[in-house]
Amino acid sequence: MARFGFVVGAVAALSACRGPQSTFDPAGTESAEVLHLFWWMLGGAVLIWLFVMGLSVYATKAHPKAHSERTGTRLIVWGGVAFPVVVLTALLAFGLQMMPGFRAPADGPRIAVSGERFWWRIHYEASDTPGVAKTLSGEGVPSANELWIPVGKRTEILLSSPDVIHSFWVPNIAGKVDTIPGRITRIVLEPTRTGTFHGICAEFCGDAHAQMRFVVKVVSEAEFAGRVEAERAPATLLDHPGRLAFEANGCGACHQVRGTASAGLVGPDLTHLGSRETLGAGILPVTTDNIQRFIALTEHEKPGVQMPSFATLPPEQTRAMAEWLEALK
Ligand code: CUA
């Protein structure tokens, strides 16, 4: 019975290792290599642990008498110096030979991603060195919180932040790299299969750190090109009561809806919010109800966010805004 429980527990634990946000389910060249390294290190660690445990059993049970000084010295020199030096050097060499592959140049699109409090500003078609100011000036094709990348290509992500340090991490595809104010850091994502994955902020950055997520869509090159064109287009649904409410309440001071007078760059670009999967940087599915709730109860849904709650607005206004934003495909 105990054995059955162990098997059930092990299967449950291992199955939790798969999924869209797991380093154990690699969908990128870098994550596959890192997992490979992990298994070698784990295997080595288990062997060394068994060896050391064996020695302690030997010393306490099988041969409990004191060794001669010569034997003791030999044990320390071989087991305590030579053995760790050899093992650690081998591991270092194994890890280092992976580095050139990680550093190989990109052959795919270049996308700028800025860590904001607490969401991700995205610009497709970024230039080589987009400073934060350049990104804010609207260079490239703006989007937010949902990153589309082509499968089989090495996409270069240029990372920045206007104020605090975040860390950009898509566990299934690659390692993590910090976004550092005043600097451009880089990571290359080379996904090996299509699918939807989850990215997260991996560096504590403030109240809503744990709610600073994003969706990663790995698609074919043709689909990627189509998505960038769709993102580039201005909003098409302009004749809507929600647009009037949005503009009358000053939402455009912080948010941009291209094709309208709203051109704020403080918060996420909402031009095609309805075409995204999630809202509030990966925390809620995009539905009319959720958008309305997020507008009215922003600080409740996402504590620490810079946007205030608009709980005092009449519900018919927030409803109209939500319907309009949901319809911006
Ligand atoms: Cu951004 Cu943690």
Coordinates of C-alpha atoms and ligand atoms in Angstrom, one line a residue:
M1 CA 0.0 0.0 0.0
A2 CA 2.8 2.4 0.9
R3 CA 4.6 1.4 -2.4
F4 CA 1.4 2.2 -4.3
G5 CA 1.2 5.6 -2.5
F6 CA 4.8 6.3 -3.5
V7 CA 4.1 5.5 -7.1
V8 CA 1.0 7.7 -7.2
G9 CA 2.9 10.5 -5.5
A10 CA 5.9 10.2 -7.9
V11 CA 3.6 10.2 -11.0
A12 CA 1.7 13.3 -9.6
A13 CA 4.9 15.1 -8.9
L14 CA 6.5 14.3 -12.3
S15 CA 3.4 15.2 -14.2
A16 CA 3.4 18.6 -12.6
C17 CA 6.8 19.1 -14.2
R18 CA 5.2 19.3 -17.7
G19 CA 3.2 22.2 -19.0
P20 CA 3.5 25.6 -20.5
Q21 CA 5.7 27.0 -17.7
S22 CA 8.2 24.3 -16.9
T23 CA 11.9 23.9 -17.5
F24 CA 11.3 20.1 -17.6
D25 CA 9.3 20.4 -20.8
P26 CA 11.7 22.1 -23.1
A27 CA 10.5 23.8 -26.3
G28 CA 13.7 25.6 -27.1
T29 CA 17.3 24.8 -27.8
E30 CA 18.7 26.6 -24.8
S31 CA 16.2 25.1 -22.3
A32 CA 16.9 21.6 -23.7
E33 CA 20.6 22.1 -23.1
V34 CA 20.1 23.4 -19.6
L35 CA 17.9 20.4 -18.8
H36 CA 20.5 18.1 -20.2
L37 CA 23.1 19.8 -17.9
F38 CA 20.7 19.5 -15.0
W39 CA 20.2 15.7 -15.4
W40 CA 24.0 15.2 -15.6
M41 CA 24.5 17.3 -12.4
L42 CA 21.6 15.5 -10.7
G43 CA 23.0 12.1 -11.6
G44 CA 26.5 13.1 -10.5
A45 CA 25.1 14.5 -7.2
V46 CA 23.2 11.2 -6.5
L47 CA 26.3 9.1 -7.1
I48 CA 28.5 11.3 -4.9
W49 CA 25.8 11.3 -2.2
L50 CA 25.7 7.5 -2.3
F51 CA 29.5 7.3 -2.2
V52 CA 29.7 9.6 0.9
M53 CA 26.9 7.8 2.6
G54 CA 28.7 4.5 1.9
L55 CA 31.8 5.8 3.4
S56 CA 30.0 7.0 6.6
V57 CA 28.4 3.6 7.0
Y58 CA 31.8 1.9 6.4
A59 CA 33.5 4.2 9.0
T60 CA 30.8 3.8 11.7
K61 CA 29.6 0.2 11.2
A62 CA 32.0 -1.9 9.1
H63 CA 35.3 -0.4 10.3
P64 CA 34.6 1.6 13.4
K65 CA 38.3 1.6 14.6
A66 CA 40.5 4.6 14.0
H67 CA 42.6 4.5 10.8
S68 CA 46.3 5.1 10.7
E69 CA 47.4 8.7 10.1
R70 CA 48.7 7.7 6.7
T71 CA 45.3 6.2 5.6
G72 CA 43.5 9.3 7.0
T73 CA 45.7 11.7 5.0
R74 CA 45.2 9.7 1.9
L75 CA 41.5 9.8 2.3
I76 CA 41.5 13.5 2.7
V77 CA 43.8 14.2 -0.3
W78 CA 42.0 11.8 -2.7
G79 CA 38.4 12.1 -1.4
G80 CA 38.5 15.7 -0.1
V81 CA 40.7 17.4 -2.7
A82 CA 41.4 15.4 -5.8
F83 CA 37.8 14.1 -6.2
P84 CA 36.0 17.4 -5.9
V85 CA 38.5 19.2 -8.2
V86 CA 38.1 16.6 -10.9
V87 CA 34.3 16.5 -10.6
L88 CA 33.9 20.3 -10.5
T89 CA 36.3 20.9 -13.4
A90 CA 34.5 18.3 -15.5
L91 CA 31.1 20.1 -14.8
L92 CA 32.6 23.5 -15.5
A93 CA 34.0 22.3 -18.9
F94 CA 30.6 20.6 -19.7
G95 CA 28.8 23.8 -18.9
L96 CA 31.2 26.1 -20.7
Q97 CA 31.1 24.1 -24.0
M98 CA 27.4 25.0 -24.1
M99 CA 28.0 28.7 -24.0
P100 CA 29.0 29.3 -27.7
G101 CA 25.6 27.8 -28.8
F102 CA 23.8 30.2 -26.4
R103 CA 25.8 33.1 -27.7
A104 CA 25.4 32.3 -31.4
P105 CA 24.0 35.3 -33.4
A106 CA 20.3 35.7 -34.0
D107 CA 18.9 35.0 -37.4
G108 CA 15.3 35.9 -36.7
P109 CA 13.3 39.0 -35.8
R110 CA 14.5 41.6 -33.2
I111 CA 12.0 42.5 -30.6
A112 CA 12.3 45.1 -27.8
V113 CA 10.8 44.2 -24.4
S114 CA 10.7 46.5 -21.5
G115 CA 9.9 45.5 -18.0
E116 CA 7.4 48.0 -16.6
R117 CA 5.5 48.1 -13.2
F118 CA 4.0 45.5 -13.6
W119 CA 3.6 44.5 -17.2
W120 CA 5.7 44.0 -20.4
R121 CA 6.0 46.6 -23.1
I122 CA 6.7 44.9 -26.4
H123 CA 7.9 46.5 -29.7
Y124 CA 8.3 44.3 -32.8
E125 CA 10.7 45.4 -35.4
A126 CA 13.0 47.0 -32.9
S127 CA 16.2 48.7 -34.1
D128 CA 19.6 47.5 -33.0
T129 CA 19.9 49.6 -29.8
P130 CA 16.5 50.8 -28.7
G131 CA 17.1 53.0 -25.7
V132 CA 14.1 53.2 -23.3
A133 CA 13.3 56.7 -24.7
K134 CA 13.3 55.3 -28.3
T135 CA 11.0 52.5 -27.3
L136 CA 8.7 54.9 -25.6
S137 CA 8.7 57.2 -28.6
G138 CA 6.8 54.5 -30.4
E139 CA 9.4 53.0 -32.6
G140 CA 8.5 49.7 -34.2
V141 CA 5.2 47.9 -33.7
P142 CA 3.9 48.3 -30.2
S143 CA 2.1 45.6 -28.2
A144 CA 2.1 44.4 -24.6
N145 CA 2.0 41.3 -22.5
E146 CA 1.8 38.8 -25.4
L147 CA 4.9 37.9 -27.3
W148 CA 4.7 36.2 -30.7
I149 CA 7.8 34.5 -32.0
P150 CA 8.5 32.3 -35.0
V151 CA 9.5 28.6 -34.5
G152 CA 12.9 27.5 -35.6
K153 CA 14.4 31.0 -35.7
R154 CA 16.7 32.7 -33.2
T155 CA 14.7 35.7 -32.2
E156 CA 16.7 38.4 -30.4
I157 CA 15.0 40.0 -27.4
L158 CA 16.4 43.4 -26.4
L159 CA 15.5 44.0 -22.7
S160 CA 15.3 47.3 -20.8
S161 CA 13.4 48.9 -18.0
P162 CA 12.6 52.5 -17.1
D163 CA 12.9 52.1 -13.3
V164 CA 13.4 48.9 -11.5
I165 CA 15.1 45.5 -12.3
H166 CA 12.9 42.7 -13.6
S167 CA 13.9 39.4 -15.0
F168 CA 12.5 38.1 -18.3
W169 CA 12.0 34.3 -18.2
V170 CA 10.2 31.8 -20.5
P171 CA 11.1 28.6 -18.7
N172 CA 10.2 26.2 -21.6
I173 CA 12.4 28.1 -24.1
A174 CA 15.5 29.6 -22.5
G175 CA 17.2 30.9 -19.4
K176 CA 16.4 34.2 -17.7
V177 CA 18.0 37.6 -18.2
D178 CA 17.4 40.7 -16.1
T179 CA 16.0 43.9 -17.4
I180 CA 18.2 46.7 -16.0
P181 CA 17.4 50.4 -16.1
G182 CA 19.8 52.3 -18.3
R183 CA 21.1 49.2 -20.0
I184 CA 20.1 47.0 -22.9
T185 CA 20.5 43.3 -22.1
R186 CA 19.9 40.6 -24.6
I187 CA 18.5 37.0 -24.8
V188 CA 17.9 34.9 -27.8
L189 CA 14.8 32.7 -27.9
E190 CA 15.0 29.7 -30.3
P191 CA 11.8 27.7 -29.9
T192 CA 11.8 24.2 -31.4
R193 CA 8.0 23.6 -31.5
T194 CA 4.9 25.7 -31.8
G195 CA 2.6 26.2 -28.9
T196 CA 1.5 28.6 -26.2
F197 CA 3.9 29.1 -23.3
H198 CA 4.0 31.3 -20.2
G199 CA 6.6 33.8 -19.3
I200 CA 7.1 35.3 -15.9
C201 CA 9.1 38.0 -14.1
A202 CA 11.8 36.2 -12.1
E203 CA 13.2 39.0 -10.1
F204 CA 11.3 40.6 -7.2
C205 CA 10.3 44.1 -8.4
G206 CA 7.4 45.3 -6.2
D207 CA 3.9 44.5 -5.0
A208 CA 2.6 42.9 -8.2
H209 CA 5.8 41.0 -9.1
A210 CA 4.0 37.6 -8.9
Q211 CA 1.3 39.0 -11.3
M212 CA 3.8 40.1 -13.9
R213 CA 3.3 37.4 -16.5
F214 CA 3.0 37.2 -20.2
V215 CA 1.9 34.8 -22.9
V216 CA 4.4 33.5 -25.5
K217 CA 2.9 32.2 -28.8
V218 CA 5.3 30.2 -30.9
V219 CA 4.0 30.1 -34.4
S220 CA 5.2 29.5 -38.0
E221 CA 7.1 32.3 -39.7
A222 CA 4.1 33.1 -41.9
E223 CA 1.8 33.4 -38.9
F224 CA 4.4 35.5 -37.1
A225 CA 4.5 37.9 -40.1
G226 CA 0.8 38.1 -40.2
R227 CA 0.6 38.8 -36.5
V228 CA 3.0 41.7 -36.7
E229 CA 1.0 43.2 -39.6
A230 CA -2.2 42.8 -37.6
E231 CA -0.5 44.6 -34.6
R232 CA 0.7 47.3 -36.9
A233 CA -2.8 48.2 -38.1
P234 CA -4.7 50.9 -36.3
A235 CA -7.9 50.1 -34.5
T236 CA -10.8 49.7 -36.9
L237 CA -13.9 49.8 -34.6
L238 CA -14.1 53.6 -33.9
D239 CA -17.9 54.2 -33.8
H240 CA -18.7 52.8 -30.4
P241 CA -20.1 54.3 -27.2
G242 CA -17.2 52.7 -25.3
R243 CA -14.7 54.8 -27.2
L244 CA -16.5 57.9 -26.2
A245 CA -16.5 56.8 -22.5
F246 CA -12.8 55.9 -22.8
E247 CA -11.9 59.3 -24.1
A248 CA -14.3 61.2 -21.8
N249 CA -12.7 59.6 -18.7
G250 CA -9.1 60.4 -19.8
C251 CA -8.0 56.8 -20.3
G252 CA -6.0 58.0 -23.3
A253 CA -3.6 59.9 -21.1
C254 CA -2.0 56.6 -20.2
H255 CA -3.2 54.2 -22.9
Q256 CA -2.7 54.2 -26.6
V257 CA -5.4 53.1 -29.0
R258 CA -3.8 53.8 -32.4
G259 CA -6.3 55.3 -34.8
T260 CA -7.9 57.4 -32.1
A261 CA -6.9 60.5 -30.1
S262 CA -5.7 58.3 -27.2
A263 CA -2.0 58.2 -27.4
G264 CA -0.7 57.7 -23.8
L265 CA 2.5 55.7 -23.4
V266 CA 2.4 55.1 -19.7
G267 CA 0.4 52.0 -19.7
P268 CA 0.0 49.1 -22.2
D269 CA -1.0 49.7 -25.8
L270 CA -4.7 48.7 -26.1
T271 CA -5.1 48.9 -29.9
H272 CA -5.7 45.2 -30.3
L273 CA -6.5 44.2 -26.7
G274 CA -9.4 42.0 -27.8
S275 CA -7.0 39.8 -29.8
R276 CA -4.9 38.9 -26.8
E277 CA -5.5 35.9 -24.5
T278 CA -4.9 37.7 -21.3
L279 CA -5.5 41.0 -19.5
G280 CA -3.4 42.7 -16.8
A281 CA -0.2 41.0 -17.8
G282 CA -1.3 37.4 -17.8
I283 CA -3.6 37.5 -14.8
L284 CA -7.1 37.3 -16.3
P285 CA -8.6 35.9 -19.6
V286 CA -9.7 38.6 -21.9
T287 CA -13.5 38.8 -21.6
T288 CA -15.9 41.7 -21.4
D289 CA -16.6 40.9 -17.8
N290 CA -13.0 40.8 -16.8
I291 CA -12.1 44.0 -18.6
Q292 CA -15.0 45.8 -16.8
R293 CA -13.9 44.3 -13.5
F294 CA -10.3 45.3 -14.1
I295 CA -11.2 48.9 -14.9
A296 CA -13.4 49.2 -11.8
L297 CA -11.3 47.3 -9.4
T298 CA -7.8 47.6 -10.7
E299 CA -6.0 47.9 -7.4
H300 CA -8.0 44.9 -6.0
E301 CA -7.2 42.7 -9.0
K302 CA -3.6 43.8 -9.1
P303 CA -2.2 45.4 -5.9
G304 CA 0.6 47.9 -6.6
V305 CA -0.3 48.6 -10.2
Q306 CA 0.1 52.3 -11.3
M307 CA -3.5 52.5 -12.7
P308 CA -6.0 53.6 -10.1
S309 CA -9.4 51.8 -9.7
F310 CA -12.2 53.5 -11.5
A311 CA -14.9 52.2 -9.1
T312 CA -16.8 55.5 -9.1
L313 CA -17.6 55.4 -12.8
P314 CA -21.2 54.4 -13.6
P315 CA -21.3 50.7 -14.5
E316 CA -22.8 51.4 -17.9
Q317 CA -19.7 53.4 -18.8
T318 CA -17.2 50.8 -17.7
R319 CA -19.4 48.2 -19.5
A320 CA -19.3 50.2 -22.7
M321 CA -15.5 50.6 -22.4
A322 CA -15.1 46.9 -21.8
E323 CA -17.3 46.0 -24.7
W324 CA -15.3 48.3 -27.0
L325 CA -11.9 47.1 -25.8
E326 CA -12.9 43.4 -26.1
A327 CA -14.0 44.1 -29.7
L328 CA -10.6 45.7 -30.6
K329 CA -9.3 42.5 -32.4
Ligands
CUA1 CU1 8.9 42.5 -12.5 CU2 9.2 40.9 -10.7

